[in-house]
Structure formats: structure tokens, C-alpha cells
Amino acid sequence: MGGLHYGHGELIKFAKGQKVSAPSTVLVSIFVNPLQFNPTEDFKNYPRNLEEDCKLAKASGADAIWAPSFNDVFNGGIDSHFQLLAPAQLSKELCGASRPGHFDGVVTVILRLIHLVKPNCLFLGEKDWQQYLIIRQLIKDLQLPVELIGVPTIRDKDGLAYSSRNQYLNSAEKKKALELPKILEKAAFATSLGQGFDTASMKSELRKKGLIVEYLEVVDPFLLKPSRKKEKFTLLAAAILCGETRLIDHRFLMNRKPIVAIDGPAGSGKSTVTKKFAEKLGLLYLDTGAMYRAVTWLIQKNRIDIKDREALIKMLESIDLKLQQTPKGEQKVLINNEDVTSSIRSPKVTQQVSEVAALSDIRNTLTAQQRLIGKDGGIVAEGRDIGSSVFPNAELKVFLTASINERANRRAIDLKRQGFKVPDLSSLKRQIKERDDLDASREISPLVQAKDAEILMTDGMCIEEVVESISRMFRLKVPEELWPTP
Ligand code: CDP
């Protein structure tokens, strides 16, 4: 829109830092769009300072600036241009209630800008979350060939979200305006502790401080309808008038960090991509298959008969199973203080692990441990039953799969790399199939695609492509503001 500030600068830096396409050229468009102001609003006085904007954009790493005139964007001129209507479901809520036509103006101009610039990626601040959602819907509905990437809200050190309109505030108003982020932060903190808060008293507190509250609501973050408390996280959104200046702000409310569940059959490449994805996002990586393998290894070492329940229970009572992350992001598996990282990958363990994993005592013990590890979230876990049983509330569930041929080929490469004897391809396929059948047919938590899981067929995809696809799925489910900072 123009009137660039520090927040825009950070957004430009964020865009420049993304390895989304090579060579990545960041173009900053500056266009105060008259279509998104209604007659009573501040279009005429909206901050414009192209010279300063250019300086800031350049200093932040922009490769080009594009500041078109109205007629450059709309050939028909102000009185005769096509107008798009934003979907009512998203555009009538929150800001839409008091700004009729606003989002129609937004989508009309964004569609034109996308057509004119043809970007690979479009970076938008999540500060205007409703606008972000509507543009996301626009891109999806019209199948525009552009990827939308949200950029977290940037705040100044007092907590006030950067906005071009902040410059309208005098110092007394600025002080008053700070009450909004403060109160939102308080609610977010209460939620993180599992406590509640009351929007009515929040509103009255803001009014007492001299602010006019246009809305302050807890809504479903994607539908923008009043929250039904079923969502995994919610959006607390507000708009206020501070003097003459309208300010908006929000917080996503969640009582833990996000969880990603990656399930799939044997040899579908889960470990490799999960590790890389976890590293990229700064999430903890949990390979639950390694836990079942470690227990199988211990059973074999102690020559326990798996039909001897008493012996199994005794073993489980004293078991000390640890997954340690090395600084390189590798996972070390220790059982009763013995490092079994590579021995659990042996064909001997592989051959028995599915049988062991079907035992209820083993599953109950390991599932409880997995839930404990993931209780605060911030984790990506892979296995067979993560989305369906261990973390049924995971924000993203992926069912990663590949054809049996592809999986057997990958397994052969893995075995060779680990120094094990590689069976011929048809025996490998048979072994994989047997294990899949055992995993899928067992009574407790069998291997299934959870009903809300996204299926990802990885034949012919390289590791980076799979990681990129999962990141894209994650982006659709979790606002960038809730992503852990790597
Ligand atoms: O060989 P691959 O890497 O595909 O399998 P894994 O992830 O190491 O898992 C080994 C075995 O552990 C699986 O075949 C399952 O029998 C079992 N498992 C399970 O039952 N539940 C999980 N959440 C993870 C693994």
C-alpha cells in the first residue's frame, strides 16, 4: 500500500531470504489502492512517500520496485474497470462488517497485480490475517499459478504491530494504543497455560483506557466464524479506534506448539524426509519406528519369548529408552544406556519388529512415552499410528507412500549404505509387503491413513521435493506466526 515502515522492511528481508525459486528476485509493489477505501475512509490522507519507500525497500534487499498508476493497473480507468467480489463467507466477518466493499477492492487489485507481475511467490503479512485468507481463497479458486507465503506480524519493542497508520498517532495516543497488544498478549499467555479469559471484560478494559472497540472476537482461524472450541487453535482478533486512527491486531491462541504426524508404509522414505522437515522448521524429530526397533533388539538380545507376557512386562518395567538428538540433527537411540542406533536397522530386527509392535503391552508403553515427549508440541513424529492414535490432534497429518517397486529400491540403497547384505529385489518386495500386511492387519492401532490426513505419493520425487510438499501442506494448516523459529 505504501508508507513503508520497519515491518515492510522485515517482510522484504524475509522474502529475500526464502529459497523458494532460483534466481529469486524480490519485487516490491507500491500502490495505494483506492478501491479498498470507502468514501468515509482515509484514502486521500493515507501515508505516501515514494522516495522514502524506495530507500527502505532497497536497504531491505528489494531488487525492484514497481509503483504503477491507477491506469497502469486498470486500463479502463477509475470509472470503468472490472470489479471482483470477495467470497461473502470470509469478507463479511471481522473487518468486513464495518468496511463494506473493502475486500472486493483488495481482491480486484491483487488479481490484477498477479496478472501483471506473474510472480512465483506472493509474500503477505499475516498482520492482515483476514486479507491473507481471502487472497489465499482467491488463488485457490481461480487456480492462479502463484504460491502465497505468510510473513509473521512484526511488532515494535513495545509490542505495537507495525502499520502505516501508526504514524497518525500522537504520543498520548500511541501510549493508549499499546493497551491492545498488551491485552491480546495476556489472553495468549493465559491460553498457553491452559487458562481461559473473557472477551467482554477485555473489551470493557480497553474502553476504560479510552479506546473504541470495533470488534474483539475469538474465531475459527480459517472460517472466521465464532469459535466452536473444537479448533486446534483459535484466532483472537480485534479492531479499535484510537483517536481517529483505526488499528487492527490479533493473536493465534494455542496451548502447545504445533504437531506434525507423518505415517506410511515401510520404506516410504518417512525417516529421511521427516528428519529434514524437522530440521527446516526447528521441530523436534521423533522416529517412533526406532522405538519399536529398539525394543525388538532388546527382546532378541535377552532371548525373550514374545509369547511370555510376564517376561515382557518385566522387561518393560525396567526399560530405559532414550532418543537423543545430536547437534548434527541425527537421532541416537539408547536402550538401557547402550547405543543401538545402527544395530536396530539390521535385517534380523526388521524381520521381527512388526510382530513385536503388534503386542498391546509394548504399544501401550511406547505410545505413552511418545505422548509424553510430544506433550508441549513442537514435534514432527513419524510412524504408523501417529495421526490415527498417538497424536490425533496433530495440526498436519501426512500419509507418505510410494509404490512397492520404489520402496524396495529405496530400501536396497539404505541397506547398502548401512553395510548390510542386500537381498534381491523380489525378496525385498516380499518382505516389505509382509511387514505392511502385518502392520495394517494388527488389532491395536493398525497402519491406516487417518481420515484427515493428506496423502503424498512420492514416486519419482526427490527428497527436497517431498520436504517442500510437506512444508506447503504445513503452511496451509499453521500460520507462519505459530511456526517455531528455527
Ligand atoms: O522400515 P521402516 O523405516 O519403514 O519402518 P520403521 O519406521 O523403522 O518401523 C519399523 C516397524 O515398527 C514398523 O514396520 C511397524 O511394525 C512398527 N511401528 C509401529 O507399529 N508403529 C509406529 N508408530 C512406528 C513403527
Short mmCIF file of C-alpha atoms and ligand atoms in Angstrom, two decimals:
data_model
loop_
_atom_site.label_atom_id
_atom_site.label_comp_id
_atom_site.label_asym_id
_atom_site.label_seq_id
_atom_site.Cartn_x
_atom_site.Cartn_y
_atom_site.Cartn_z
CA MET A 1 0.00 0.00 0.00
CA GLY A 2 2.87 2.41 0.55
CA GLY A 3 4.00 4.33 3.61
CA LEU A 4 6.55 1.59 4.09
CA HIS A 5 7.78 1.01 7.62
CA TYR A 6 10.11 -1.29 9.51
CA GLY A 7 7.58 -4.17 9.29
CA HIS A 8 7.57 -3.97 5.49
CA GLY A 9 11.37 -3.94 5.56
CA GLU A 10 11.34 -7.18 7.55
CA LEU A 11 8.84 -8.67 5.11
CA ILE A 12 11.13 -7.83 2.19
CA LYS A 13 14.09 -9.38 4.03
CA PHE A 14 12.01 -12.48 4.74
CA ALA A 15 11.10 -12.79 1.05
CA LYS A 16 14.72 -12.28 0.04
CA GLY A 17 15.84 -14.96 2.48
CA GLN A 18 13.49 -17.65 1.15
CA LYS A 19 14.97 -20.25 -1.10
CA VAL A 20 11.71 -20.61 -2.99
CA SER A 21 12.99 -20.26 -6.51
CA ALA A 22 16.28 -19.53 -8.09
CA PRO A 23 17.22 -16.91 -9.03
CA SER A 24 14.98 -15.19 -6.53
CA THR A 25 14.19 -11.64 -7.41
CA VAL A 26 12.15 -9.65 -4.94
CA LEU A 27 9.85 -7.08 -6.46
CA VAL A 28 8.08 -4.69 -4.12
CA SER A 29 4.82 -3.30 -5.42
CA ILE A 30 3.69 0.02 -4.02
CA PHE A 31 0.18 1.00 -4.86
CA VAL A 32 -2.31 2.82 -2.67
CA ASN A 33 -5.42 1.13 -3.94
CA PRO A 34 -8.43 3.47 -3.99
CA LEU A 35 -10.79 0.53 -4.49
CA GLN A 36 -10.30 -0.69 -0.95
CA PHE A 37 -11.26 2.55 0.77
CA ASN A 38 -14.88 3.50 1.16
CA PRO A 39 -15.86 7.19 0.84
CA THR A 40 -15.59 7.92 4.57
CA GLU A 41 -12.13 6.46 4.85
CA ASP A 42 -8.66 7.96 4.72
CA PHE A 43 -7.66 7.34 1.08
CA LYS A 44 -6.64 10.96 0.47
CA ASN A 45 -4.54 11.17 3.60
CA TYR A 46 -3.15 7.66 3.52
CA PRO A 47 0.63 7.94 4.03
CA ARG A 48 2.51 8.20 0.72
CA ASN A 49 6.18 8.83 0.43
CA LEU A 50 7.55 7.06 -2.59
CA GLU A 51 11.08 8.37 -2.17
CA GLU A 52 11.36 7.09 1.41
CA ASP A 53 9.60 3.85 0.44
CA CYS A 54 12.19 3.22 -2.27
CA LYS A 55 15.06 3.83 0.14
CA LEU A 56 13.64 1.41 2.69
CA ALA A 57 12.82 -1.26 0.10
CA LYS A 58 16.31 -1.05 -1.36
CA ALA A 59 18.00 -1.17 2.03
CA SER A 60 15.95 -4.25 2.89
CA GLY A 61 17.12 -6.14 -0.17
CA ALA A 62 14.42 -5.48 -2.78
CA ASP A 63 15.65 -6.00 -6.35
CA ALA A 64 12.98 -3.85 -7.93
CA ILE A 65 10.15 -1.53 -7.02
CA TRP A 66 7.02 -1.16 -9.02
CA ALA A 67 4.80 1.80 -8.30
CA PRO A 68 2.13 1.84 -11.02
CA SER A 69 -0.51 4.50 -11.55
CA PHE A 70 -4.18 3.59 -11.38
CA ASN A 71 -4.39 3.42 -15.16
CA ASP A 72 -1.30 1.19 -15.34
CA VAL A 73 -3.21 -1.31 -13.26
CA PHE A 74 -6.71 -0.77 -14.59
CA ASN A 75 -6.79 0.04 -18.27
CA GLY A 76 -10.43 1.05 -18.03
CA GLY A 77 -9.62 3.93 -15.69
CA ILE A 78 -11.33 4.76 -12.42
CA ASP A 79 -14.88 4.80 -13.82
CA SER A 80 -14.79 1.71 -15.95
CA HIS A 81 -12.89 -1.22 -14.61
CA PHE A 82 -13.86 -4.77 -13.77
CA GLN A 83 -14.58 -5.44 -10.16
CA LEU A 84 -14.26 -8.77 -8.38
CA LEU A 85 -16.36 -9.79 -5.39
CA ALA A 86 -14.65 -11.45 -2.44
CA PRO A 87 -16.50 -14.52 -1.11
CA ALA A 88 -19.12 -13.36 1.36
CA GLN A 89 -18.29 -16.07 3.89
CA LEU A 90 -14.88 -14.64 4.61
CA SER A 91 -15.38 -11.00 3.75
CA LYS A 92 -18.43 -10.15 5.84
CA GLU A 93 -16.83 -11.04 9.16
CA LEU A 94 -14.46 -9.00 11.37
CA CYS A 95 -13.15 -6.01 9.36
CA GLY A 96 -15.66 -6.70 6.58
CA ALA A 97 -18.58 -5.83 8.86
CA SER A 98 -17.56 -2.19 9.14
CA ARG A 99 -15.81 -1.84 5.79
CA PRO A 100 -18.29 -2.93 3.12
CA GLY A 101 -16.63 -3.43 -0.26
CA HIS A 102 -13.15 -3.26 1.24
CA PHE A 103 -12.17 -6.85 0.43
CA ASP A 104 -13.74 -6.62 -3.03
CA GLY A 105 -11.30 -3.79 -3.70
CA VAL A 106 -8.45 -5.86 -2.30
CA VAL A 107 -9.09 -8.94 -4.44
CA THR A 108 -9.72 -6.85 -7.55
CA VAL A 109 -6.33 -5.21 -7.31
CA ILE A 110 -4.45 -8.32 -6.20
CA LEU A 111 -5.73 -10.28 -9.17
CA ARG A 112 -4.54 -7.51 -11.49
CA LEU A 113 -1.16 -7.28 -9.79
CA ILE A 114 -0.67 -11.04 -10.07
CA HIS A 115 -1.58 -10.96 -13.75
CA LEU A 116 0.73 -8.06 -14.46
CA VAL A 117 3.74 -9.23 -12.43
CA LYS A 118 3.33 -13.02 -12.76
CA PRO A 119 5.28 -13.75 -9.58
CA ASN A 120 6.20 -17.25 -8.45
CA CYS A 121 5.51 -16.33 -4.86
CA LEU A 122 3.47 -13.68 -3.18
CA PHE A 123 4.53 -12.61 0.32
CA LEU A 124 1.87 -11.08 2.51
CA GLY A 125 1.99 -10.04 6.13
CA GLU A 126 -0.15 -12.11 8.48
CA LYS A 127 -0.95 -8.92 10.34
CA ASP A 128 -3.95 -8.59 7.99
CA TRP A 129 -4.92 -12.23 8.52
CA GLN A 130 -8.41 -11.84 7.08
CA GLN A 131 -6.98 -10.30 3.92
CA TYR A 132 -4.38 -13.08 3.78
CA LEU A 133 -7.12 -15.74 4.00
CA ILE A 134 -9.25 -14.09 1.33
CA ILE A 135 -6.29 -13.81 -1.05
CA ARG A 136 -5.45 -17.44 -0.36
CA GLN A 137 -9.00 -18.35 -1.36
CA LEU A 138 -8.70 -16.18 -4.48
CA ILE A 139 -5.53 -18.00 -5.55
CA LYS A 140 -7.11 -21.39 -4.87
CA ASP A 141 -10.45 -20.68 -6.55
CA LEU A 142 -9.00 -19.08 -9.66
CA GLN A 143 -6.13 -21.55 -9.71
CA LEU A 144 -3.60 -18.75 -10.02
CA PRO A 145 -0.07 -20.10 -10.53
CA VAL A 146 1.43 -18.37 -7.53
CA GLU A 147 2.41 -19.58 -4.09
CA LEU A 148 1.25 -17.49 -1.16
CA ILE A 149 3.58 -17.20 1.79
CA GLY A 150 2.58 -15.50 5.01
CA VAL A 151 5.02 -13.40 6.98
CA PRO A 152 4.59 -13.10 10.76
CA THR A 153 3.37 -9.81 12.20
CA ILE A 154 6.29 -7.57 13.05
CA ARG A 155 5.97 -5.56 16.27
CA ASP A 156 7.99 -2.74 17.69
CA LYS A 157 9.66 -3.28 21.05
CA ASP A 158 6.56 -2.04 22.90
CA GLY A 159 4.53 -4.76 21.21
CA LEU A 160 2.58 -2.50 18.85
CA ALA A 161 2.15 -4.18 15.47
CA TYR A 162 3.75 -2.06 12.74
CA SER A 163 1.22 -0.38 10.49
CA SER A 164 1.39 2.56 8.12
CA ARG A 165 -1.41 4.10 10.14
CA ASN A 166 0.71 4.17 13.34
CA GLN A 167 2.22 7.42 12.10
CA TYR A 168 -1.17 9.12 12.63
CA LEU A 169 -0.85 8.52 16.37
CA ASN A 170 0.41 11.30 18.63
CA SER A 171 2.44 10.23 21.63
CA ALA A 172 -0.52 10.08 24.03
CA GLU A 173 -2.48 8.02 21.53
CA LYS A 174 0.47 5.72 20.92
CA LYS A 175 0.58 5.01 24.65
CA LYS A 176 -3.12 4.23 24.65
CA ALA A 177 -2.81 2.05 21.53
CA LEU A 178 -0.35 -0.20 23.38
CA GLU A 179 -3.20 -1.47 25.53
CA LEU A 180 -4.41 -3.54 22.59
CA PRO A 181 -1.32 -5.72 22.05
CA LYS A 182 -0.92 -5.92 25.82
CA ILE A 183 -4.37 -7.32 26.41
CA LEU A 184 -4.12 -9.72 23.45
CA GLU A 185 -0.80 -10.96 24.71
CA LYS A 186 -2.29 -11.54 28.15
CA ALA A 187 -5.02 -13.71 26.63
CA ALA A 188 -2.48 -15.63 24.54
CA PHE A 189 -0.40 -16.25 27.65
CA ALA A 190 -3.42 -17.43 29.64
CA THR A 191 -4.28 -19.84 26.81
CA SER A 192 -0.74 -21.18 26.72
CA LEU A 193 -1.17 -22.06 30.40
CA GLY A 194 -4.46 -23.76 29.68
CA GLN A 195 -6.44 -20.95 31.33
CA GLY A 196 -9.43 -19.07 29.97
CA PHE A 197 -10.19 -15.36 29.52
CA ASP A 198 -13.27 -13.31 28.96
CA THR A 199 -13.65 -11.13 25.88
CA ALA A 200 -16.40 -8.98 27.47
CA SER A 201 -14.13 -7.85 30.27
CA MET A 202 -11.26 -7.36 27.82
CA LYS A 203 -13.46 -5.01 25.80
CA SER A 204 -14.53 -3.06 28.85
CA GLU A 205 -10.91 -2.76 29.98
CA LEU A 206 -9.99 -1.31 26.58
CA ARG A 207 -12.92 1.10 26.74
CA LYS A 208 -11.83 2.24 30.18
CA LYS A 209 -8.48 3.16 28.65
CA GLY A 210 -10.27 5.41 26.17
CA LEU A 211 -10.28 3.14 23.14
CA ILE A 212 -13.31 2.40 20.98
CA VAL A 213 -13.62 -1.30 20.35
CA GLU A 214 -14.99 -2.14 16.92
CA TYR A 215 -14.68 -5.86 17.49
CA LEU A 216 -12.78 -8.26 19.70
CA GLU A 217 -13.64 -11.86 19.00
CA VAL A 218 -12.36 -15.40 19.27
CA VAL A 219 -12.96 -17.08 15.94
CA ASP A 220 -12.07 -20.14 13.95
CA PRO A 221 -8.77 -19.09 12.30
CA PHE A 222 -9.80 -20.30 8.84
CA LEU A 223 -13.56 -19.73 8.76
CA LEU A 224 -13.53 -16.55 10.84
CA LYS A 225 -16.79 -17.65 12.47
CA PRO A 226 -17.17 -17.66 16.25
CA SER A 227 -15.01 -20.39 17.67
CA ARG A 228 -16.72 -23.69 18.49
CA LYS A 229 -13.80 -24.56 20.73
CA LYS A 230 -13.19 -27.61 18.54
CA GLU A 231 -10.39 -25.97 16.62
CA LYS A 232 -6.82 -26.92 17.38
CA PHE A 233 -6.05 -23.25 17.76
CA THR A 234 -8.16 -20.12 17.53
CA LEU A 235 -7.78 -16.54 16.41
CA LEU A 236 -8.32 -13.68 18.82
CA ALA A 237 -8.82 -10.69 16.53
CA ALA A 238 -9.56 -7.08 17.31
CA ALA A 239 -10.06 -3.69 15.70
CA ILE A 240 -10.06 -0.49 17.71
CA LEU A 241 -10.24 3.22 17.18
CA CYS A 242 -7.55 5.13 18.95
CA GLY A 243 -8.47 8.77 18.47
CA GLU A 244 -9.22 8.91 14.74
CA THR A 245 -6.95 6.01 13.90
CA ARG A 246 -8.26 2.53 13.22
CA LEU A 247 -5.87 -0.22 14.29
CA ILE A 248 -6.17 -3.98 13.99
CA ASP A 249 -4.26 -6.72 15.73
CA HIS A 250 -4.62 -10.38 16.60
CA ARG A 251 -3.10 -13.37 18.34
CA PHE A 252 -3.38 -17.02 17.48
CA LEU A 253 -4.24 -18.91 20.63
CA MET A 254 -2.78 -22.32 21.26
CA ASN A 255 -1.83 -24.19 24.40
CA ARG A 256 1.07 -26.05 22.85
CA LYS A 257 3.30 -25.80 19.80
CA PRO A 258 2.25 -27.43 16.51
CA ILE A 259 2.48 -31.18 15.91
CA VAL A 260 3.03 -32.90 12.58
CA ALA A 261 2.22 -36.60 12.16
CA ILE A 262 3.80 -38.50 9.29
CA ASP A 263 2.60 -42.05 8.78
CA GLY A 264 3.03 -44.51 5.99
CA PRO A 265 4.07 -47.99 4.99
CA ALA A 266 7.57 -49.47 5.21
CA GLY A 267 10.28 -47.84 3.16
CA SER A 268 8.19 -44.87 2.07
CA GLY A 269 11.04 -42.55 2.99
CA LYS A 270 9.48 -41.23 6.18
CA SER A 271 12.67 -41.09 8.24
CA THR A 272 14.69 -39.14 5.71
CA VAL A 273 12.07 -36.53 4.92
CA THR A 274 10.80 -36.24 8.48
CA LYS A 275 14.31 -35.52 9.72
CA LYS A 276 14.87 -32.88 7.05
CA PHE A 277 11.48 -31.28 7.55
CA ALA A 278 12.00 -31.17 11.33
CA GLU A 279 15.38 -29.54 10.83
CA LYS A 280 13.96 -26.96 8.43
CA LEU A 281 11.24 -25.96 10.86
CA GLY A 282 13.20 -26.28 14.09
CA LEU A 283 10.85 -29.02 15.33
CA LEU A 284 11.83 -31.99 17.42
CA TYR A 285 12.10 -35.17 15.38
CA LEU A 286 10.60 -38.36 16.72
CA ASP A 287 11.16 -41.64 14.91
CA THR A 288 8.72 -43.96 16.68
CA GLY A 289 9.74 -46.88 14.45
CA ALA A 290 13.17 -46.65 16.08
CA MET A 291 11.50 -47.17 19.46
CA TYR A 292 9.78 -50.38 18.30
CA ARG A 293 13.04 -51.48 16.72
CA ALA A 294 14.98 -50.80 19.94
CA VAL A 295 12.55 -52.87 21.99
CA THR A 296 12.77 -55.67 19.41
CA TRP A 297 16.55 -55.51 19.65
CA LEU A 298 16.37 -55.85 23.44
CA ILE A 299 13.96 -58.78 23.20
CA GLN A 300 16.34 -60.50 20.85
CA LYS A 301 19.37 -59.70 22.99
CA ASN A 302 17.73 -61.08 26.13
CA ARG A 303 16.26 -64.00 24.17
CA ILE A 304 12.77 -63.24 25.44
CA ASP A 305 9.96 -65.31 24.04
CA ILE A 306 7.37 -62.74 22.93
CA LYS A 307 4.57 -65.09 23.98
CA ASP A 308 5.86 -64.92 27.55
CA ARG A 309 3.84 -61.92 28.71
CA GLU A 310 5.29 -61.92 32.22
CA ALA A 311 8.83 -61.68 30.89
CA LEU A 312 7.79 -58.90 28.52
CA ILE A 313 6.14 -56.89 31.28
CA LYS A 314 9.19 -57.33 33.48
CA MET A 315 11.41 -56.09 30.67
CA LEU A 316 9.14 -53.08 30.05
CA GLU A 317 9.09 -52.14 33.74
CA SER A 318 12.81 -51.54 33.82
CA ILE A 319 13.25 -50.27 30.28
CA ASP A 320 15.17 -47.04 29.75
CA LEU A 321 14.67 -45.96 26.15
CA LYS A 322 16.11 -42.65 25.03
CA LEU A 323 16.13 -40.85 21.70
CA GLN A 324 18.83 -38.22 21.65
CA GLN A 325 19.26 -35.58 19.03
CA THR A 326 22.88 -34.99 18.08
CA PRO A 327 23.96 -31.43 17.18
CA LYS A 328 24.01 -32.59 13.54
CA GLY A 329 20.30 -33.37 13.76
CA GLU A 330 20.87 -37.14 13.75
CA GLN A 331 18.94 -39.27 16.18
CA LYS A 332 20.80 -41.55 18.58
CA VAL A 333 18.87 -44.45 20.07
CA LEU A 334 19.90 -45.69 23.51
CA ILE A 335 18.31 -48.57 25.32
CA ASN A 336 19.35 -49.26 28.88
CA ASN A 337 22.32 -46.96 28.18
CA GLU A 338 23.50 -48.96 25.17
CA ASP A 339 23.80 -47.13 21.85
CA VAL A 340 21.80 -49.24 19.38
CA THR A 341 21.41 -46.62 16.64
CA SER A 342 22.79 -48.80 13.88
CA SER A 343 22.09 -52.29 15.23
CA ILE A 344 18.32 -51.68 15.24
CA ARG A 345 18.45 -51.35 11.44
CA SER A 346 19.68 -54.93 10.99
CA PRO A 347 17.59 -57.34 8.87
CA LYS A 348 17.20 -59.53 11.98
CA VAL A 349 15.43 -56.70 13.86
CA THR A 350 13.46 -55.68 10.76
CA GLN A 351 12.16 -59.19 10.38
CA GLN A 352 10.62 -59.36 13.86
CA VAL A 353 9.71 -55.73 14.59
CA SER A 354 6.16 -55.83 13.22
CA GLU A 355 5.32 -58.85 15.32
CA VAL A 356 6.65 -57.11 18.42
CA ALA A 357 4.88 -53.86 17.53
CA ALA A 358 1.53 -55.66 17.48
CA LEU A 359 1.73 -56.54 21.18
CA SER A 360 -0.53 -54.45 23.37
CA ASP A 361 1.86 -54.13 26.33
CA ILE A 362 4.61 -52.87 24.08
CA ARG A 363 2.31 -50.44 22.24
CA ASN A 364 0.84 -49.03 25.45
CA THR A 365 4.26 -48.39 26.95
CA LEU A 366 5.73 -46.81 23.84
CA THR A 367 2.64 -44.76 22.97
CA ALA A 368 2.60 -43.30 26.49
CA GLN A 369 6.27 -42.38 26.14
CA GLN A 370 5.66 -40.80 22.72
CA ARG A 371 2.79 -38.68 24.06
CA LEU A 372 4.96 -37.53 26.93
CA ILE A 373 7.72 -36.48 24.53
CA GLY A 374 5.18 -34.56 22.45
CA LYS A 375 3.08 -33.06 25.21
CA ASP A 376 4.25 -29.48 24.54
CA GLY A 377 4.15 -29.96 20.77
CA GLY A 378 6.86 -28.54 18.54
CA ILE A 379 7.38 -32.02 17.20
CA VAL A 380 7.22 -33.98 14.00
CA ALA A 381 6.66 -37.65 14.64
CA GLU A 382 6.74 -40.45 12.13
CA GLY A 383 5.39 -43.97 12.34
CA ARG A 384 2.30 -45.98 11.55
CA ASP A 385 -0.30 -44.73 14.04
CA ILE A 386 0.81 -41.18 14.83
CA GLY A 387 -2.11 -39.38 13.18
CA SER A 388 -4.67 -42.05 13.99
CA SER A 389 -3.75 -42.78 17.59
CA VAL A 390 -0.70 -41.14 19.19
CA PHE A 391 -1.42 -37.52 18.23
CA PRO A 392 -4.95 -37.47 16.77
CA ASN A 393 -4.97 -33.67 17.24
CA ALA A 394 -1.89 -33.03 15.14
CA GLU A 395 -2.22 -29.87 13.05
CA LEU A 396 -0.91 -31.65 9.98
CA LYS A 397 -1.18 -35.33 9.17
CA VAL A 398 0.60 -36.71 6.16
CA PHE A 399 0.28 -40.23 4.82
CA LEU A 400 3.51 -40.74 2.94
CA THR A 401 3.58 -43.56 0.48
CA ALA A 402 5.18 -44.87 -2.70
CA SER A 403 4.76 -47.87 -4.98
CA ILE A 404 6.19 -51.16 -3.78
CA ASN A 405 8.88 -51.03 -6.50
CA GLU A 406 10.05 -47.60 -5.45
CA ARG A 407 10.05 -48.58 -1.79
CA ALA A 408 12.06 -51.75 -2.42
CA ASN A 409 14.61 -49.78 -4.43
CA ARG A 410 14.97 -47.21 -1.67
CA ARG A 411 15.33 -49.95 0.96
CA ALA A 412 18.09 -51.61 -1.11
CA ILE A 413 20.02 -48.34 -1.23
CA ASP A 414 19.56 -47.88 2.55
CA LEU A 415 20.78 -51.37 3.37
CA LYS A 416 23.81 -50.98 1.13
CA ARG A 417 24.67 -47.65 2.72
CA GLN A 418 24.40 -49.15 6.20
CA GLY A 419 26.71 -52.02 5.25
CA PHE A 420 24.09 -54.79 5.37
CA LYS A 421 23.68 -57.56 2.80
CA VAL A 422 21.14 -56.53 0.15
CA PRO A 423 18.61 -59.24 -0.80
CA ASP A 424 17.41 -59.39 -4.40
CA LEU A 425 14.60 -57.02 -5.31
CA SER A 426 11.81 -59.58 -5.35
CA SER A 427 12.64 -60.84 -1.83
CA LEU A 428 12.85 -57.26 -0.63
CA LYS A 429 9.41 -56.55 -2.11
CA ARG A 430 8.01 -59.66 -0.44
CA GLN A 431 9.49 -58.70 2.95
CA ILE A 432 8.13 -55.16 2.71
CA LYS A 433 4.71 -56.43 1.70
CA GLU A 434 4.65 -58.89 4.61
CA ARG A 435 5.50 -56.15 7.06
CA ASP A 436 2.85 -53.81 5.58
CA ASP A 437 0.25 -56.56 5.88
CA LEU A 438 1.19 -57.28 9.48
CA ASP A 439 1.15 -53.57 10.37
CA ALA A 440 -2.16 -52.96 8.64
CA SER A 441 -3.96 -56.01 9.98
CA ARG A 442 -2.99 -55.89 13.65
CA GLU A 443 -5.75 -55.26 16.13
CA ILE A 444 -4.32 -52.29 18.02
CA SER A 445 -3.55 -49.04 16.18
CA PRO A 446 -3.00 -50.59 12.78
CA LEU A 447 -1.36 -48.74 9.93
CA VAL A 448 -4.14 -46.65 8.37
CA GLN A 449 -4.44 -43.33 6.66
CA ALA A 450 -6.15 -41.09 9.23
CA LYS A 451 -9.29 -39.61 7.70
CA ASP A 452 -7.97 -36.08 7.94
CA ALA A 453 -4.50 -36.99 6.61
CA GLU A 454 -3.14 -35.65 3.34
CA ILE A 455 -1.85 -38.40 1.11
CA LEU A 456 1.52 -37.83 -0.51
CA MET A 457 2.55 -40.28 -3.22
CA THR A 458 6.29 -39.86 -3.58
CA ASP A 459 7.18 -41.96 -6.64
CA GLY A 460 9.67 -40.05 -8.75
CA MET A 461 10.04 -37.24 -6.20
CA CYS A 462 13.43 -36.36 -4.76
CA ILE A 463 13.82 -35.75 -1.01
CA GLU A 464 13.79 -31.96 -1.38
CA GLU A 465 10.56 -32.09 -3.35
CA VAL A 466 8.88 -34.19 -0.69
CA VAL A 467 10.10 -31.86 2.08
CA GLU A 468 8.86 -28.88 0.06
CA SER A 469 5.44 -30.50 -0.42
CA ILE A 470 5.13 -31.16 3.30
CA SER A 471 6.17 -27.57 4.05
CA ARG A 472 3.47 -26.36 1.68
CA MET A 473 0.86 -28.51 3.43
CA PHE A 474 2.04 -27.24 6.81
CA ARG A 475 1.78 -23.66 5.59
CA LEU A 476 -1.88 -24.23 4.75
CA LYS A 477 -2.63 -25.53 8.24
CA VAL A 478 -0.45 -23.41 10.50
CA PRO A 479 0.04 -19.65 10.24
CA GLU A 480 3.67 -18.63 9.98
CA GLU A 481 3.23 -16.85 13.33
CA LEU A 482 2.86 -20.22 15.02
CA TRP A 483 5.89 -21.75 13.32
CA PRO A 484 8.73 -22.27 15.74
CA THR A 485 11.73 -20.10 14.91
CA PRO A 486 14.47 -22.46 13.72
O1 CDP B 1 11.44 -49.85 7.93
P1 CDP B 1 10.79 -48.55 8.12
O2 CDP B 1 11.74 -47.44 8.34
O3 CDP B 1 9.79 -48.23 7.09
O4 CDP B 1 9.96 -48.77 9.45
P2 CDP B 1 10.17 -48.12 10.85
O5 CDP B 1 9.56 -46.77 10.85
O6 CDP B 1 11.57 -48.24 11.31
O7 CDP B 1 9.22 -49.03 11.75
C1 CDP B 1 9.53 -50.37 11.99
C2 CDP B 1 8.27 -51.08 12.44
O8 CDP B 1 7.82 -50.58 13.70
C3 CDP B 1 7.08 -50.95 11.54
O9 CDP B 1 7.04 -51.89 10.48
C4 CDP B 1 5.92 -51.22 12.49
O10 CDP B 1 5.71 -52.59 12.67
C5 CDP B 1 6.41 -50.65 13.79
N1 CDP B 1 5.87 -49.32 14.09
C6 CDP B 1 4.59 -49.25 14.63
O11 CDP B 1 3.95 -50.25 14.82
N2 CDP B 1 4.10 -48.05 14.99
C7 CDP B 1 4.79 -46.94 14.79
N3 CDP B 1 4.25 -45.78 15.18
C8 CDP B 1 6.06 -46.98 14.21
C9 CDP B 1 6.57 -48.21 13.84
#
